[in-house]
PDB file of C-alpha atoms in Angstrom:
ATOM      1  CA  MET G   1       0.526  -1.077  93.067  1.00  0.00           C
ATOM      2  CA  SER G   2       1.645   1.855  95.128  1.00  0.00           C
ATOM      3  CA  PHE G   3       3.015  -0.460  97.818  1.00  0.00           C
ATOM      4  CA  LEU G   4       5.778  -1.457  95.366  1.00  0.00           C
ATOM      5  CA  GLY G   5       6.709   2.177  94.840  1.00  0.00           C
ATOM      6  CA  LYS G   6       6.750   2.742  98.539  1.00  0.00           C
ATOM      7  CA  LEU G   7       8.845  -0.393  98.979  1.00  0.00           C
ATOM      8  CA  TRP G   8      11.264   0.632  96.229  1.00  0.00           C
ATOM      9  CA  ARG G   9      11.828   4.013  97.843  1.00  0.00           C
ATOM     10  CA  GLY G  10      12.515   2.367 101.240  1.00  0.00           C
ATOM     11  CA  GLU G  11       9.596   4.069 102.955  1.00  0.00           C
ATOM     12  CA  TYR G  12       8.579   1.037 104.983  1.00  0.00           C
ATOM     13  CA  PRO G  13      10.139   0.361 108.356  1.00  0.00           C
ATOM     14  CA  LEU G  14      13.066  -2.058 108.128  1.00  0.00           C
ATOM     15  CA  VAL G  15      11.322  -4.799 110.073  1.00  0.00           C
ATOM     16  CA  LYS G  16       8.334  -4.741 107.662  1.00  0.00           C
ATOM     17  CA  SER G  17      10.489  -4.354 104.577  1.00  0.00           C
ATOM     18  CA  PHE G  18      12.848  -7.180 105.522  1.00  0.00           C
ATOM     19  CA  TRP G  19      10.531  -9.720 107.086  1.00  0.00           C
ATOM     20  CA  LEU G  20       7.277  -9.152 105.211  1.00  0.00           C
ATOM     21  CA  PHE G  21       8.380  -8.117 101.768  1.00  0.00           C
ATOM     22  CA  PHE G  22      11.808  -9.695 101.436  1.00  0.00           C
ATOM     23  CA  ILE G  23      11.559 -12.923 103.446  1.00  0.00           C
ATOM     24  CA  VAL G  24       7.845 -13.755 103.345  1.00  0.00           C
ATOM     25  CA  GLY G  25       7.598 -12.542  99.695  1.00  0.00           C
ATOM     26  CA  ASP G  26      10.445 -14.878  98.765  1.00  0.00           C
ATOM     27  CA  LEU G  27       8.871 -17.786 100.626  1.00  0.00           C
ATOM     28  CA  PHE G  28       5.526 -17.074  98.888  1.00  0.00           C
ATOM     29  CA  TYR G  29       7.205 -17.236  95.499  1.00  0.00           C
ATOM     30  CA  HIS G  30       8.893 -20.538  96.309  1.00  0.00           C
ATOM     31  CA  PHE G  31       5.596 -21.919  97.488  1.00  0.00           C
ATOM     32  CA  LEU G  32       3.793 -20.837  94.292  1.00  0.00           C
ATOM     33  CA  PHE G  33       6.577 -22.005  92.023  1.00  0.00           C
ATOM     34  CA  GLY G  34       6.742 -25.345  93.820  1.00  0.00           C
ATOM     35  CA  LEU G  35       2.984 -25.671  93.660  1.00  0.00           C
ATOM     36  CA  PHE G  36       2.636 -24.791  89.979  1.00  0.00           C
ATOM     37  CA  GLY G  37       5.872 -26.547  88.934  1.00  0.00           C
ATOM     38  CA  GLY G  38       4.901 -29.644  90.799  1.00  0.00           C
ATOM     39  CA  PHE G  39       1.301 -29.436  89.560  1.00  0.00           C
ATOM     40  CA  PHE G  40       2.265 -29.182  85.910  1.00  0.00           C
ATOM     41  CA  SER G  41       4.928 -31.845  86.156  1.00  0.00           C
ATOM     42  CA  GLY G  42       2.551 -34.194  87.997  1.00  0.00           C
ATOM     43  CA  PHE G  43      -0.536 -33.474  85.975  1.00  0.00           C
ATOM     44  CA  LEU G  44       1.097 -33.596  82.553  1.00  0.00           C
ATOM     45  CA  GLY G  45       3.923 -35.963  83.323  1.00  0.00           C
ATOM     46  CA  VAL G  46       7.556 -34.856  83.404  1.00  0.00           C
ATOM     47  CA  HIS G  47       8.185 -35.441  79.685  1.00  0.00           C
ATOM     48  CA  ALA G  48       4.930 -33.732  78.615  1.00  0.00           C
ATOM     49  CA  ALA G  49       5.787 -30.734  80.839  1.00  0.00           C
ATOM     50  CA  ARG G  50       9.118 -30.396  79.110  1.00  0.00           C
ATOM     51  CA  ARG G  51       7.474 -30.446  75.707  1.00  0.00           C
ATOM     52  CA  SER G  52       4.609 -28.152  76.558  1.00  0.00           C
ATOM     53  CA  GLY G  53       5.556 -24.690  75.381  1.00  0.00           C
ATOM     54  CA  SER G  54       2.715 -22.927  77.177  1.00  0.00           C
ATOM     55  CA  VAL G  55       3.668 -24.450  80.511  1.00  0.00           C
ATOM     56  CA  ALA G  56       7.295 -23.465  80.017  1.00  0.00           C
ATOM     57  CA  ILE G  57       6.304 -19.946  79.063  1.00  0.00           C
ATOM     58  CA  PHE G  58       4.034 -19.688  82.100  1.00  0.00           C
ATOM     59  CA  LEU G  59       6.780 -20.891  84.456  1.00  0.00           C
ATOM     60  CA  MET G  60       9.274 -18.446  82.849  1.00  0.00           C
ATOM     61  CA  LEU G  61       6.836 -15.596  83.366  1.00  0.00           C
ATOM     62  CA  VAL G  62       6.386 -16.564  86.981  1.00  0.00           C
ATOM     63  CA  TYR G  63      10.143 -16.657  87.398  1.00  0.00           C
ATOM     64  CA  PHE G  64      10.533 -13.261  85.651  1.00  0.00           C
ATOM     65  CA  ALA G  65       7.912 -11.720  87.945  1.00  0.00           C
ATOM     66  CA  TYR G  66       9.817 -13.175  90.895  1.00  0.00           C
ATOM     67  CA  VAL G  67      13.107 -11.640  89.783  1.00  0.00           C
ATOM     68  CA  VAL G  68      11.442  -8.266  89.292  1.00  0.00           C
ATOM     69  CA  TYR G  69       9.886  -8.512  92.755  1.00  0.00           C
ATOM     70  CA  LEU G  70      13.175  -9.648  94.270  1.00  0.00           C
ATOM     71  CA  VAL G  71      14.988  -6.651  92.831  1.00  0.00           C
ATOM     72  CA  ILE G  72      12.318  -4.308  94.167  1.00  0.00           C
ATOM     73  CA  SER G  73      12.279  -5.892  97.610  1.00  0.00           C
ATOM     74  CA  SER G  74      16.081  -5.979  97.768  1.00  0.00           C
ATOM     75  CA  VAL G  75      16.471  -2.331  96.838  1.00  0.00           C
ATOM     76  CA  GLY G  76      13.632  -1.327  99.147  1.00  0.00           C
ATOM     77  CA  THR G  77      15.035  -3.273 102.088  1.00  0.00           C
ATOM     78  CA  TRP G  78      18.495  -1.838 101.435  1.00  0.00           C
ATOM     79  CA  ARG G  79      17.054   1.688 101.437  1.00  0.00           C
ATOM     80  CA  SER G  80      14.943   0.931 104.526  1.00  0.00           C
ATOM     81  CA  SER G  81      18.104  -0.174 106.299  1.00  0.00           C
ATOM     82  CA  ASP G  82      19.682   3.177 105.368  1.00  0.00           C
ATOM     83  CA  ASN G  83      16.693   4.961 106.887  1.00  0.00           C
ATOM     84  CA  TYR G  84      16.546   2.796 109.965  1.00  0.00           C
ATOM     85  CA  SER G  85      16.852   4.878 113.138  1.00  0.00           C
ATOM     86  CA  GLY G  86      17.453   1.996 115.544  1.00  0.00           C
ATOM     87  CA  SER G  87      20.626   0.051 116.101  1.00  0.00           C
ATOM     88  CA  LYS G  88      22.767   0.159 112.981  1.00  0.00           C
ATOM     89  CA  VAL G  89      23.590  -3.552 113.474  1.00  0.00           C
ATOM     90  CA  TRP G  90      20.104  -4.509 112.103  1.00  0.00           C
ATOM     91  CA  GLY G  91      20.604  -2.429 109.021  1.00  0.00           C
ATOM     92  CA  ILE G  92      24.024  -3.926 108.404  1.00  0.00           C
ATOM     93  CA  LEU G  93      22.742  -7.448 108.958  1.00  0.00           C
ATOM     94  CA  ALA G  94      19.896  -6.875 106.502  1.00  0.00           C
ATOM     95  CA  LYS G  95      22.385  -5.664 103.896  1.00  0.00           C
ATOM     96  CA  ILE G  96      24.662  -8.649 104.489  1.00  0.00           C
ATOM     97  CA  TYR G  97      21.723 -10.979 104.047  1.00  0.00           C
ATOM     98  CA  ILE G  98      20.711  -9.306 100.804  1.00  0.00           C
ATOM     99  CA  VAL G  99      24.268  -9.614  99.477  1.00  0.00           C
ATOM    100  CA  LEU G 100      24.360 -13.283 100.483  1.00  0.00           C
ATOM    101  CA  CYS G 101      21.041 -13.943  98.729  1.00  0.00           C
ATOM    102  CA  TRP G 102      22.207 -12.330  95.494  1.00  0.00           C
ATOM    103  CA  SER G 103      25.542 -14.106  95.738  1.00  0.00           C
ATOM    104  CA  SER G 104      23.674 -17.400  96.046  1.00  0.00           C
ATOM    105  CA  ILE G 105      21.564 -16.568  92.997  1.00  0.00           C
ATOM    106  CA  ALA G 106      24.658 -15.633  90.970  1.00  0.00           C
ATOM    107  CA  HIS G 107      26.336 -18.861  92.030  1.00  0.00           C
ATOM    108  CA  GLN G 108      23.357 -20.909  90.948  1.00  0.00           C
ATOM    109  CA  LEU G 109      23.256 -19.171  87.565  1.00  0.00           C
ATOM    110  CA  ILE G 110      26.952 -19.731  86.961  1.00  0.00           C
ATOM    111  CA  GLN G 111      26.726 -23.502  87.595  1.00  0.00           C
TER     112      GLN G 111
END
């Protein structure tokens, strides 16, 4: 997956890195997790889904893959904003959004 390496290094334009990989990638994960999480809970029943080890492992793997992707897209978007040759405001706003996203994740983990 050379696109991940290119993303990690910040070689994509900021607009593509931010909107396609960071925003749309995040929305795609939430769609998949909602689909699979809802499917397994609805198909097996809420209590069965809690007891089913394979379902829990699958959902944890999906979440782990998401966190890895989120780190890569965050670092890549941050680096793309450093390389951005347009108005510096867009790079600064992208960085602020990344910080807010990670702050939200940290807040959710603490609670």
